[in-house]
mmCIF file of C-alpha atoms in Angstrom:
data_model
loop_
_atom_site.group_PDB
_atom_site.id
_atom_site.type_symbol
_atom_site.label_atom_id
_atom_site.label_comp_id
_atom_site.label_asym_id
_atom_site.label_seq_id
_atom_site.Cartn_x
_atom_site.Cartn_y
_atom_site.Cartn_z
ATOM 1 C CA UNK A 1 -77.200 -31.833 7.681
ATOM 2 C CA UNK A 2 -73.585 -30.293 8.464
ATOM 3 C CA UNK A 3 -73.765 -28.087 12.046
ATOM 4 C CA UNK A 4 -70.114 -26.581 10.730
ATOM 5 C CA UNK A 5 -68.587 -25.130 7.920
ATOM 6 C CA UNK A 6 -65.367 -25.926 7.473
ATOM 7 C CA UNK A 7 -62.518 -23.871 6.417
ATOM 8 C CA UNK A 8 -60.624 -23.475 2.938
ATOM 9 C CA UNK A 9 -57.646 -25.048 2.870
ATOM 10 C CA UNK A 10 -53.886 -23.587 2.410
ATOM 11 C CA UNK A 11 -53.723 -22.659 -1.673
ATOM 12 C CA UNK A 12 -57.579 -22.520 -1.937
ATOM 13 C CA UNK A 13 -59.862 -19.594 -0.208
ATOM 14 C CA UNK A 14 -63.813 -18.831 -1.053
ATOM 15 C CA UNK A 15 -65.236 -15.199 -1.547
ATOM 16 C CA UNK A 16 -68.889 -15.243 -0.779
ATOM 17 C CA UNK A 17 -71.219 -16.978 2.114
ATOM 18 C CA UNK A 18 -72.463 -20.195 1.033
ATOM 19 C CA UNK A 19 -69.967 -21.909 -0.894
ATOM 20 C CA UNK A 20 -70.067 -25.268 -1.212
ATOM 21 C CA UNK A 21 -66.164 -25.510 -2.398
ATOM 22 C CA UNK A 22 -63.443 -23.691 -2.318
ATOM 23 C CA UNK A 23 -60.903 -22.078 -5.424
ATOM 24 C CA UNK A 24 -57.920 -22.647 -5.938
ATOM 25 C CA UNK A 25 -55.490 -19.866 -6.078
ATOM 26 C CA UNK A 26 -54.555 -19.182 -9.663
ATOM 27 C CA UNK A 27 -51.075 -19.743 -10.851
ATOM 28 C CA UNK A 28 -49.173 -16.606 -9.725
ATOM 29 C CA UNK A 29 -50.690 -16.181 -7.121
ATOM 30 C CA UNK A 30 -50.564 -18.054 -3.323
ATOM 31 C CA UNK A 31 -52.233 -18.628 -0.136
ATOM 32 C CA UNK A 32 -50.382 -19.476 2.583
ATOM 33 C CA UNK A 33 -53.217 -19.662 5.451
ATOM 34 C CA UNK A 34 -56.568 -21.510 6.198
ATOM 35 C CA UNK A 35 -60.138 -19.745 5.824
ATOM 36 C CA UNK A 36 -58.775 -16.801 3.502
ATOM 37 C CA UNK A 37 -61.194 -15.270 1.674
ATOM 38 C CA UNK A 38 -58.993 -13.928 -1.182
ATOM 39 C CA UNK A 39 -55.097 -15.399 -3.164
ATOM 40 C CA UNK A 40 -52.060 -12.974 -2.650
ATOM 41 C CA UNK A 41 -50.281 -12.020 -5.961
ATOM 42 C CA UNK A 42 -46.794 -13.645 -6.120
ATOM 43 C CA UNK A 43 -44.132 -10.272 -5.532
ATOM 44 C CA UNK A 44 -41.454 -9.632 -8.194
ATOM 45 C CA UNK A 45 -38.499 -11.683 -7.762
ATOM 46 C CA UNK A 46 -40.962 -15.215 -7.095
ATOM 47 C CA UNK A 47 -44.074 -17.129 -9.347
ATOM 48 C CA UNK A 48 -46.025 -19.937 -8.953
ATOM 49 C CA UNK A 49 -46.442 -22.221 -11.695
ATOM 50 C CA UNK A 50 -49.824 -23.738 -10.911
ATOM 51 C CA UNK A 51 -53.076 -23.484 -9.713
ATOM 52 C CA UNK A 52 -53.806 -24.420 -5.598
ATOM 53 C CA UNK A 53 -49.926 -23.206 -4.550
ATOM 54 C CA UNK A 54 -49.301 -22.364 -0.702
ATOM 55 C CA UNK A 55 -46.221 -20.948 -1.349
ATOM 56 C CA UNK A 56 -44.152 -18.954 -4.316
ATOM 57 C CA UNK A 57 -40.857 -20.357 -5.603
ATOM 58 C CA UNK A 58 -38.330 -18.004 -5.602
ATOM 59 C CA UNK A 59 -36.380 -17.113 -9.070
ATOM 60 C CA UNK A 60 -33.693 -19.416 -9.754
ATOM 61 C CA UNK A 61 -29.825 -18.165 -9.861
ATOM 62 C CA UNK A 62 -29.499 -17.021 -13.588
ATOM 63 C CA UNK A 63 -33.114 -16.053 -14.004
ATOM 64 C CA UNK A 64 -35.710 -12.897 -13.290
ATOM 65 C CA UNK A 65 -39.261 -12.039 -11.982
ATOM 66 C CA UNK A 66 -39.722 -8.052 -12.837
ATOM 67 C CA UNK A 67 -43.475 -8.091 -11.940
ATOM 68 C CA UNK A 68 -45.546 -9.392 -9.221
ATOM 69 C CA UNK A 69 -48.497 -12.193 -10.151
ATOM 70 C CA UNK A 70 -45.450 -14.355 -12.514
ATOM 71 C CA UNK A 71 -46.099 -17.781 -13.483
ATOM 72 C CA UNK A 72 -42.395 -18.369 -14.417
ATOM 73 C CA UNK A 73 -39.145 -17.093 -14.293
ATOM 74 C CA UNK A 74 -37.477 -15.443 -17.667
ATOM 75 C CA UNK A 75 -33.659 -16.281 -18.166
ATOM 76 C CA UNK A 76 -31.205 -13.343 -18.211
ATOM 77 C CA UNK A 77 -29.799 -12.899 -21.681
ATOM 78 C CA UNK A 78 -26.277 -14.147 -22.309
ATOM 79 C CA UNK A 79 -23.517 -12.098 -20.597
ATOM 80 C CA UNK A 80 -25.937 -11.439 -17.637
ATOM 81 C CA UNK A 81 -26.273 -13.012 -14.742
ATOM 82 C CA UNK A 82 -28.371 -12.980 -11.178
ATOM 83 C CA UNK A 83 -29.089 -14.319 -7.915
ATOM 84 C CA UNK A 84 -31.962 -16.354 -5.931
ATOM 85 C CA UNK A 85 -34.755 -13.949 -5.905
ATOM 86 C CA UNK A 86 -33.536 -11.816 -8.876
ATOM 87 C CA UNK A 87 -36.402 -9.074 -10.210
ATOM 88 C CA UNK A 88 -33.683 -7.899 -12.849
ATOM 89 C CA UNK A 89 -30.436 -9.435 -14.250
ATOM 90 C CA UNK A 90 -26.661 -7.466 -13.719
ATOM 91 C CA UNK A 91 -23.682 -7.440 -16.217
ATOM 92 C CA UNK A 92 -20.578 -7.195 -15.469
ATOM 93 C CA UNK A 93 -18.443 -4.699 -16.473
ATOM 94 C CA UNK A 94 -14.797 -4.218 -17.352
ATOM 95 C CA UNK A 95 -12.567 -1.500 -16.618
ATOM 96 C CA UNK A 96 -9.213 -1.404 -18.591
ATOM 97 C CA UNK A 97 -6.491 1.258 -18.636
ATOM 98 C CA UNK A 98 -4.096 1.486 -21.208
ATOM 99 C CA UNK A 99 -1.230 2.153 -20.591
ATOM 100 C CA UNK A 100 -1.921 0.047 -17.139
ATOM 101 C CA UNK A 101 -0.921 0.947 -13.757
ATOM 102 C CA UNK A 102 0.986 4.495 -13.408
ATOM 103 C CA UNK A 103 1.171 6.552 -15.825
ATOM 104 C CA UNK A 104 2.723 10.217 -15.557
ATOM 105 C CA UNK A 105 1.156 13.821 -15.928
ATOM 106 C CA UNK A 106 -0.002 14.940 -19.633
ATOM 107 C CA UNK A 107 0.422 11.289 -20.005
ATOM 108 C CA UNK A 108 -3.144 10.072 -22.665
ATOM 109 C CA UNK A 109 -4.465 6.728 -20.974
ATOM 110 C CA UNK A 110 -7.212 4.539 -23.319
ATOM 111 C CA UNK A 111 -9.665 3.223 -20.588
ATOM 112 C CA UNK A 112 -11.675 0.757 -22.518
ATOM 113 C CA UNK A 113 -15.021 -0.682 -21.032
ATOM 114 C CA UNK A 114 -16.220 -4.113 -22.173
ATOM 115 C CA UNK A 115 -18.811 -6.731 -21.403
ATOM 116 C CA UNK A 116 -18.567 -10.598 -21.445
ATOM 117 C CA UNK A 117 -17.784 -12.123 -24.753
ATOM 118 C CA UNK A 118 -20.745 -13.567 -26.350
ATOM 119 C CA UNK A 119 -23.201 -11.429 -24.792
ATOM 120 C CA UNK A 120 -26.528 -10.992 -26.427
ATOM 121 C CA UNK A 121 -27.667 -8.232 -27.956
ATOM 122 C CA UNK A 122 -29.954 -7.149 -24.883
ATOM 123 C CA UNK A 123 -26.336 -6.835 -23.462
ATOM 124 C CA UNK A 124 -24.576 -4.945 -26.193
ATOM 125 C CA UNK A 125 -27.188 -2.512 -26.778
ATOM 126 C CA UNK A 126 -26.195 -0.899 -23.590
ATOM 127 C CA UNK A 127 -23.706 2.268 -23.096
ATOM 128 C CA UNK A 128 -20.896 3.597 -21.270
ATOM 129 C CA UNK A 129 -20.521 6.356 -19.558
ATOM 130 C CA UNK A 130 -16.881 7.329 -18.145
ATOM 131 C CA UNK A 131 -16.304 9.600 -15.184
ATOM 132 C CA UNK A 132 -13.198 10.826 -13.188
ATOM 133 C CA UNK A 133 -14.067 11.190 -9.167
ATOM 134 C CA UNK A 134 -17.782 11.640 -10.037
ATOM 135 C CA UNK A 135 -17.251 14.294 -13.092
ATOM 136 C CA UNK A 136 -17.907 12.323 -16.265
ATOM 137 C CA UNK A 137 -14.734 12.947 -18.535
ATOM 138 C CA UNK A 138 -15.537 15.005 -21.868
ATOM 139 C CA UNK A 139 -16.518 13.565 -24.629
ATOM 140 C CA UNK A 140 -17.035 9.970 -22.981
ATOM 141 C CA UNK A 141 -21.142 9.887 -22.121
ATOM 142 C CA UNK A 142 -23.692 7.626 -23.227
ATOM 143 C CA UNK A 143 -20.639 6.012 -25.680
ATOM 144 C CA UNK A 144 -22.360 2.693 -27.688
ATOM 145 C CA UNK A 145 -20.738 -0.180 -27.492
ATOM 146 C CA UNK A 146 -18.805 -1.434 -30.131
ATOM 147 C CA UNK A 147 -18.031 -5.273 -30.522
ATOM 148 C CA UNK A 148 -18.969 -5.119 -26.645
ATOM 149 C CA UNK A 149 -16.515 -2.200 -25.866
ATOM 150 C CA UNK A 150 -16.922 1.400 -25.558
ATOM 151 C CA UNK A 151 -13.603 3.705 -25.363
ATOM 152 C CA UNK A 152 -12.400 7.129 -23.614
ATOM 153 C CA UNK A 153 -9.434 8.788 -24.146
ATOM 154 C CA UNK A 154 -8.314 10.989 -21.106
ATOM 155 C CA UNK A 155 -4.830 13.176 -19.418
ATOM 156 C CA UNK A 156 -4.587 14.283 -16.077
ATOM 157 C CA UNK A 157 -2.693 17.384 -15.222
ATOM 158 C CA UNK A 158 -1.783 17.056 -11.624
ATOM 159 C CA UNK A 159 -0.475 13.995 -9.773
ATOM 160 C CA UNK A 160 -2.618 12.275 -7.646
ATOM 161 C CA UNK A 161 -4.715 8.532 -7.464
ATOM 162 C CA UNK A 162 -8.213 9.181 -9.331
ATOM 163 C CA UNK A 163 -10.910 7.524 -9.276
ATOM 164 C CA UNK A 164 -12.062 6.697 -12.667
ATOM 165 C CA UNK A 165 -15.598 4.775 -13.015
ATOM 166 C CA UNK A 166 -17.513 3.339 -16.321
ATOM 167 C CA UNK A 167 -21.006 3.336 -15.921
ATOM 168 C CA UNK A 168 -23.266 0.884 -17.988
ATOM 169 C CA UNK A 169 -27.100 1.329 -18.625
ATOM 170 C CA UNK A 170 -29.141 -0.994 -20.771
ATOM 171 C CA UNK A 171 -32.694 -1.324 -20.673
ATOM 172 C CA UNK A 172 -35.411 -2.707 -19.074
ATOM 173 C CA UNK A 173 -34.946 -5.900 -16.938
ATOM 174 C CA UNK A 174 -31.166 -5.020 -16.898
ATOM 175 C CA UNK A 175 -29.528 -3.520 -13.786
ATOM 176 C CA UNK A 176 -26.738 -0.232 -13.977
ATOM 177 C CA UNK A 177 -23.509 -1.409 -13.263
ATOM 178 C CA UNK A 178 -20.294 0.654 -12.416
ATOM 179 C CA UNK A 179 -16.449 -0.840 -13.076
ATOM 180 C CA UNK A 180 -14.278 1.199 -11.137
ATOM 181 C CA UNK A 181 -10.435 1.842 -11.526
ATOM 182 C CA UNK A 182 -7.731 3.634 -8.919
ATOM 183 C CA UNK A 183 -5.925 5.800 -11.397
ATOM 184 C CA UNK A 184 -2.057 6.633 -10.350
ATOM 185 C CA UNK A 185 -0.333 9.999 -11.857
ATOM 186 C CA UNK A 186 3.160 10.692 -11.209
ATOM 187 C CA UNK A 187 4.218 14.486 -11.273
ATOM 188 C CA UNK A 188 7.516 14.964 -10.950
ATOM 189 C CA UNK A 189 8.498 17.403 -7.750
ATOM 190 C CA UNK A 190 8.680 21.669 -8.202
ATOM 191 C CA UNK A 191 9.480 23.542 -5.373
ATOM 192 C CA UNK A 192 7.308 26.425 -5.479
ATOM 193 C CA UNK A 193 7.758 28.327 -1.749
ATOM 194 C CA UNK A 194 9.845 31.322 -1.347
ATOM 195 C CA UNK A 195 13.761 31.253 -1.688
ATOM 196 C CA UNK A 196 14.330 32.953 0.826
ATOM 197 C CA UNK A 197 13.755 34.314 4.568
ATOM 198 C CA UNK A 198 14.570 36.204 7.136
ATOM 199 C CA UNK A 199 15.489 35.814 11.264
ATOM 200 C CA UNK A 200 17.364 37.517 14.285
ATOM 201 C CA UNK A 201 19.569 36.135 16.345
ATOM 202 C CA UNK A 202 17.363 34.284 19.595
ATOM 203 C CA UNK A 203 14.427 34.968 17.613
ATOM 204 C CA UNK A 204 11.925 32.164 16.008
ATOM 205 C CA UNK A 205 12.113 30.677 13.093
ATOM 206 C CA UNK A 206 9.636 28.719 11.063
ATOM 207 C CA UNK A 207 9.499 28.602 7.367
ATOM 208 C CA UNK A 208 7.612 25.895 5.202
ATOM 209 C CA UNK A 209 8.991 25.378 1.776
ATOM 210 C CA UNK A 210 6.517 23.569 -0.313
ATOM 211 C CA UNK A 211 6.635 21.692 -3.380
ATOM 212 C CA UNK A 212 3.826 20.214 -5.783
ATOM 213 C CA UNK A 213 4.468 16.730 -6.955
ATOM 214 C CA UNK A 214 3.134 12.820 -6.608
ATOM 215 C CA UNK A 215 3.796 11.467 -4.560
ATOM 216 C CA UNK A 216 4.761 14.436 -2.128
ATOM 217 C CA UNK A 217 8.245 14.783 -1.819
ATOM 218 C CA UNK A 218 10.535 14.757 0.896
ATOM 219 C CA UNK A 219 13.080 17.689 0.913
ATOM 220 C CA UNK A 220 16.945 17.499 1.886
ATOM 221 C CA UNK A 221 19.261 20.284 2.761
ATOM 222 C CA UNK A 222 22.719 20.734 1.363
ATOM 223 C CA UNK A 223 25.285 23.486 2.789
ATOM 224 C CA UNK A 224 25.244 25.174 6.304
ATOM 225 C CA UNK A 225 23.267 26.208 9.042
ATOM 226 C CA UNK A 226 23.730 28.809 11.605
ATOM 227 C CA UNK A 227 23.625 27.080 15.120
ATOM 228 C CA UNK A 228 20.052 26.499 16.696
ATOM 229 C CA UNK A 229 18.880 26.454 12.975
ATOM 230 C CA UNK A 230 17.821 22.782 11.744
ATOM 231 C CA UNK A 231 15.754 21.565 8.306
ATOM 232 C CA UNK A 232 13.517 19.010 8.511
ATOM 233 C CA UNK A 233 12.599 16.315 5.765
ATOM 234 C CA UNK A 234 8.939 17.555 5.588
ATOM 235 C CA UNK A 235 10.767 21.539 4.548
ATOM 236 C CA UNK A 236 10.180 23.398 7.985
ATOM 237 C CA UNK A 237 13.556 25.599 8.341
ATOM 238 C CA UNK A 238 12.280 26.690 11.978
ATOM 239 C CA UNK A 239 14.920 26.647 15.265
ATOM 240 C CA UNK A 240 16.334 29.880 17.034
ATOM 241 C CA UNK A 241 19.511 30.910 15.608
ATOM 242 C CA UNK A 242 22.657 30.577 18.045
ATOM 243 C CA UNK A 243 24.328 34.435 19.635
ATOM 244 C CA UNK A 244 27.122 34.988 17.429
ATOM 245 C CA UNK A 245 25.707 33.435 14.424
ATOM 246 C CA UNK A 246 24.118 37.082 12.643
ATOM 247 C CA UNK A 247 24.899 37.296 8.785
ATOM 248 C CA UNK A 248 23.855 35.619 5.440
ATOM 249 C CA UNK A 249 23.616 31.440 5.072
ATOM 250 C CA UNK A 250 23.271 30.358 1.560
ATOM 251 C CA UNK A 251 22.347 26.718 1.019
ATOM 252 C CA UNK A 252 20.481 24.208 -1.772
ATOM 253 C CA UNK A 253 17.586 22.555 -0.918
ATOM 254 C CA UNK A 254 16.256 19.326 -3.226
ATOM 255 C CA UNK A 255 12.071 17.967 -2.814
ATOM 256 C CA UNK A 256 12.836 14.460 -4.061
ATOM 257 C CA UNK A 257 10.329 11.878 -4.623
ATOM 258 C CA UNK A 258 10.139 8.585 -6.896
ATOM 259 C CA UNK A 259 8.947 10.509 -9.409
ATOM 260 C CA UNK A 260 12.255 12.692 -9.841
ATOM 261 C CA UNK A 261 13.463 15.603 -7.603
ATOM 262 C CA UNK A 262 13.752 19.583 -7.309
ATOM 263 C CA UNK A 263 16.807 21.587 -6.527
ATOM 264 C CA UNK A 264 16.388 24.999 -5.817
ATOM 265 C CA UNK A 265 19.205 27.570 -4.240
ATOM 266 C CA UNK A 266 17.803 29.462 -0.766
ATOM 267 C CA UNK A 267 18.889 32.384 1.160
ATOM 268 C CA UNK A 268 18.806 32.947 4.937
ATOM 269 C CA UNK A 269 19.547 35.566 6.746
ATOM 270 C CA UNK A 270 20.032 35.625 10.298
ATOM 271 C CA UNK A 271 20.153 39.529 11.838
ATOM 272 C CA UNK A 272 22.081 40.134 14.749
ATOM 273 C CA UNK A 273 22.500 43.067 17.365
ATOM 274 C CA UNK A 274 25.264 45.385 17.396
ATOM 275 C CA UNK A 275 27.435 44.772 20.188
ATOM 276 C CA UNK A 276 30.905 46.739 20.929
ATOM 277 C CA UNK A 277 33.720 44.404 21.639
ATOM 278 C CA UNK A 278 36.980 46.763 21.445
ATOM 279 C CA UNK A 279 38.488 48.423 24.217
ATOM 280 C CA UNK A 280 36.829 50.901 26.315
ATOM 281 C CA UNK A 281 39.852 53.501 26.356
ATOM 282 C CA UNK A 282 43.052 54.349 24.864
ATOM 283 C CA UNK A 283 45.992 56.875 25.641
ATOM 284 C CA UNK A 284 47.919 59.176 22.914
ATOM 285 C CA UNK A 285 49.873 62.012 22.758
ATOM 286 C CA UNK A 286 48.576 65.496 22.560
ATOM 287 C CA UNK A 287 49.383 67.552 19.244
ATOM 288 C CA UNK A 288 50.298 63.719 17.748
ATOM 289 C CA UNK A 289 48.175 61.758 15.093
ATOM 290 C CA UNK A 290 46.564 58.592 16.547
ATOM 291 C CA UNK A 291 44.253 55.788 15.194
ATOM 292 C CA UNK A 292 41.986 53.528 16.527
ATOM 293 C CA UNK A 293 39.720 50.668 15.511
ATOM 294 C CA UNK A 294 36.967 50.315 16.988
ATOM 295 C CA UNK A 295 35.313 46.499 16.603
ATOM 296 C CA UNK A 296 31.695 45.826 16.667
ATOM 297 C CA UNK A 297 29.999 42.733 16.113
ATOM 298 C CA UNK A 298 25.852 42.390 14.708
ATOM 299 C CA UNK A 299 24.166 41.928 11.160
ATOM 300 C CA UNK A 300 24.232 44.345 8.836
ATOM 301 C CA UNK A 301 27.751 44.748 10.331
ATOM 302 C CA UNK A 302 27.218 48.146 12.479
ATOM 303 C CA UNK A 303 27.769 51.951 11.855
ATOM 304 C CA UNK A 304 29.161 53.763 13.987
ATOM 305 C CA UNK A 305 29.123 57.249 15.530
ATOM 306 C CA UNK A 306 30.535 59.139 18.659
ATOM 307 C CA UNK A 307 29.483 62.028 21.316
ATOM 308 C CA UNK A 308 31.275 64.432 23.330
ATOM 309 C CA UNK A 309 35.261 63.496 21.163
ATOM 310 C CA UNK A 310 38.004 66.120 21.900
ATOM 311 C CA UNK A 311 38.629 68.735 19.655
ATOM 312 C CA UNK A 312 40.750 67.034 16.369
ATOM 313 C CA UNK A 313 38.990 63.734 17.015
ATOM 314 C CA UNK A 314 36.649 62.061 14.848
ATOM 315 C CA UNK A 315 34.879 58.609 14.276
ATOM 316 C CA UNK A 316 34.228 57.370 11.232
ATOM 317 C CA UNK A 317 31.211 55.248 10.498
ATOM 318 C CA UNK A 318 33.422 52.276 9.808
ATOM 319 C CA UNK A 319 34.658 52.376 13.458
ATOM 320 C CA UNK A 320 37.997 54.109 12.797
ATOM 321 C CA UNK A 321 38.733 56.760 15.689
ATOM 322 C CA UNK A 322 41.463 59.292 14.738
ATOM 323 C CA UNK A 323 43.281 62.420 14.306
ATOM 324 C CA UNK A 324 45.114 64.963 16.052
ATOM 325 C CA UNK A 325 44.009 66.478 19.327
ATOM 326 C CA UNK A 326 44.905 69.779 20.392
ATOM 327 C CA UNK A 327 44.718 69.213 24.005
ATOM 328 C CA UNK A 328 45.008 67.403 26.877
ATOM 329 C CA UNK A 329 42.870 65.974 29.452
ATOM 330 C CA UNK A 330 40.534 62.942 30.238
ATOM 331 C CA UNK A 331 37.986 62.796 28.088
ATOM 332 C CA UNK A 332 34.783 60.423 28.145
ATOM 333 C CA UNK A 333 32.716 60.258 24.920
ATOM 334 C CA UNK A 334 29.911 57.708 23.772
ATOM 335 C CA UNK A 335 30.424 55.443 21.021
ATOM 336 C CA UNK A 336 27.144 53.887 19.239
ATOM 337 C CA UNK A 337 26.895 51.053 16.802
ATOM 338 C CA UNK A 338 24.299 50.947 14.992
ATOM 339 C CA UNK A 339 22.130 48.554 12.484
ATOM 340 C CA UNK A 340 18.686 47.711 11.464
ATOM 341 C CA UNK A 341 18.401 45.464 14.376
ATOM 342 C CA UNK A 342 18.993 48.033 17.333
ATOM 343 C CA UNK A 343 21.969 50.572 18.736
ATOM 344 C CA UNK A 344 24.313 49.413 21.540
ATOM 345 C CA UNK A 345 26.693 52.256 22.934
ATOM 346 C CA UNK A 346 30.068 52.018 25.139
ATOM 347 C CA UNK A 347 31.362 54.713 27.123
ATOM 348 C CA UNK A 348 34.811 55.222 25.594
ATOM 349 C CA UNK A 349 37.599 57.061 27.716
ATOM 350 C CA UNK A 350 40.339 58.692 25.811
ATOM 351 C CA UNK A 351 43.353 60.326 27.581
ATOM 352 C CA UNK A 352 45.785 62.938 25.952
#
């Protein structure tokens, strides 16, 4: 004599018209709402232990659901562990270098991976693999453990902080985990740039010396420096050399770091124009021997040469004017210095 049906209750639901109850939704399984028709499977990571539940219960800290429709949680073997909610259990891993902390270049390290003490054999049936900054190291993949530890042996051949990882796989149920480890590798400094360089007087200068090394050194300069010249801690030699400063600068320059140091002797040379800084004239005697010196300045120190000497005069290319003339008169010649740099002439008046 009913005039309404009423509706199935949270945890129960009814599939076909006409039903004069309702089911219950079977253990691992829930229904949260009123007038369902069908029971939701519980999803991994939660269960239901009876028949008639609303609700799943998540899996408790320590514990696992890998599959949906659970009517319990499984415990995570010893030397696991997991949160609330867990659908797999993690271990965690160790990540030992030996020797610890720095070590130096060619130096072997022992990097041992190991997993809690006690661990079941779920746990220990696992293996290692070990990688440096994502390439795994030869030799060291897949390694078994062995009384819960797995072992690679490993050098590094340039300074430098690595990253060095250990990877560990198990099977089902049991989560990869990676132990990580900052690897630091001292190389002692080598200055490997050029030994030398060349400038010009007013001209500019910027030379990098470089040196390998961890950590990267800092470079000092020992002797002197033309003017306008200056060397920086980083190795620039840069400036603009001073006028008057043309000719060779030799010097030692050490990369130094806290991993040792570097000397190394360099060579600069600074060119310089000619210039002509003796007098312009001179008097002597006809039918007498004379001599003059005539004084440049420049690097490569200046030859020189002359135009339009008396008769019995010559220059020589070190500057010296001489000999005998056979007349007399006023005569005006041109005198030229010259280097790689450029030529710089003087008008040069000689009387007899």
């Amino acid at each position: 004599g009913n005039t309404l049906a009423a509706l199935c209750a949270p945890g129960s639901y009814s599939t076909e018209a006409g039903s004069a109850t309702c089911a219950l939704a079977p253990a691992g399984s829930y229904d949260t709402g009123t007038g369902n028709t069908l029971a939701a499977l519980c999803a991994p990571g939660s269960y239901s232990t009876e028949a008639g539940s609303a609700t799943c219960a998540l899996a408790p800290a320590g514990s696992y659901v890998p599959n949906s429709g659970a009517i319990s949680a499984t415990l995570c073997p010893a030397g696991s562990t997991s949160s609330v909610g867990a659908v797999a259990c993690a271990v965690s891993v160790k990540l030992t270098g030996f020797p610890s902390g720095t070590i130096w270049v060619g130096e072997p390290v022992l990097y041992q991976a190991s997993v809690p003490k006690g661990s079941s054999s779920a746990v220990t049936a696992g293996t290692v693999t070990f990688a440096v900054s994502g390439s795994t190291i030869r030799g060291c993949s897949s390694l078994k453990l062995v009384n819960g530890s797995a072992y690679c042996l490993d050098a590094f051949w340039t300074g430098g902080v690595y990253t060095v990882t250990a990877t560990y796989s198990a099977g089902a149920n049991i989560t990869t985990s990676v132990a990580t480890l900052y690897q630091t590798v001292y190389q002692s400094p080598e200055i490997t740039g050029g030994d030398h360089t060349t400038t010009s007087v007013g001209g500019s200068l910027n030379f990098q010396v470089t040196a390998q090394g961890y950590p990267a050194p800092t470079f000092k300069e020992h002797g002197a420096l033309p003017g306008g010249v200056t060397f920086s801690s980083s190795g620039l030699l840069s400036g603009s050399a001073l006028p008057g400063t043309g000719g060779v600068y030799q010097f030692e320059i050490t990369a130094s770091s806290p991993a040792g140091s570097d000397s190394e002797g360099f060579t600069l040379v600074v060119d310089q124009a000619p210039a002509i800084t003796s007098a312009n004239h001179d008097t002597v005697a006809a039918h007498k021997h004379f001599s003059f010196q005539v004084i440049g300045t420049g690097y490569p120190a200046p030859s020189f040469s002359a135009t339009g000497l008396p008769k019995g005069v010559t220059l020589s290319p070190s500057g010296v004017l001489s000999g005998t003339p056979t007349t007399t008169g006023v005569y005006v010649s041109t005198i030229s210095a010259t280097n790689s740099v450029s030529t710089a002439t003087q008008q040069f008046t000689l009387t007899t």
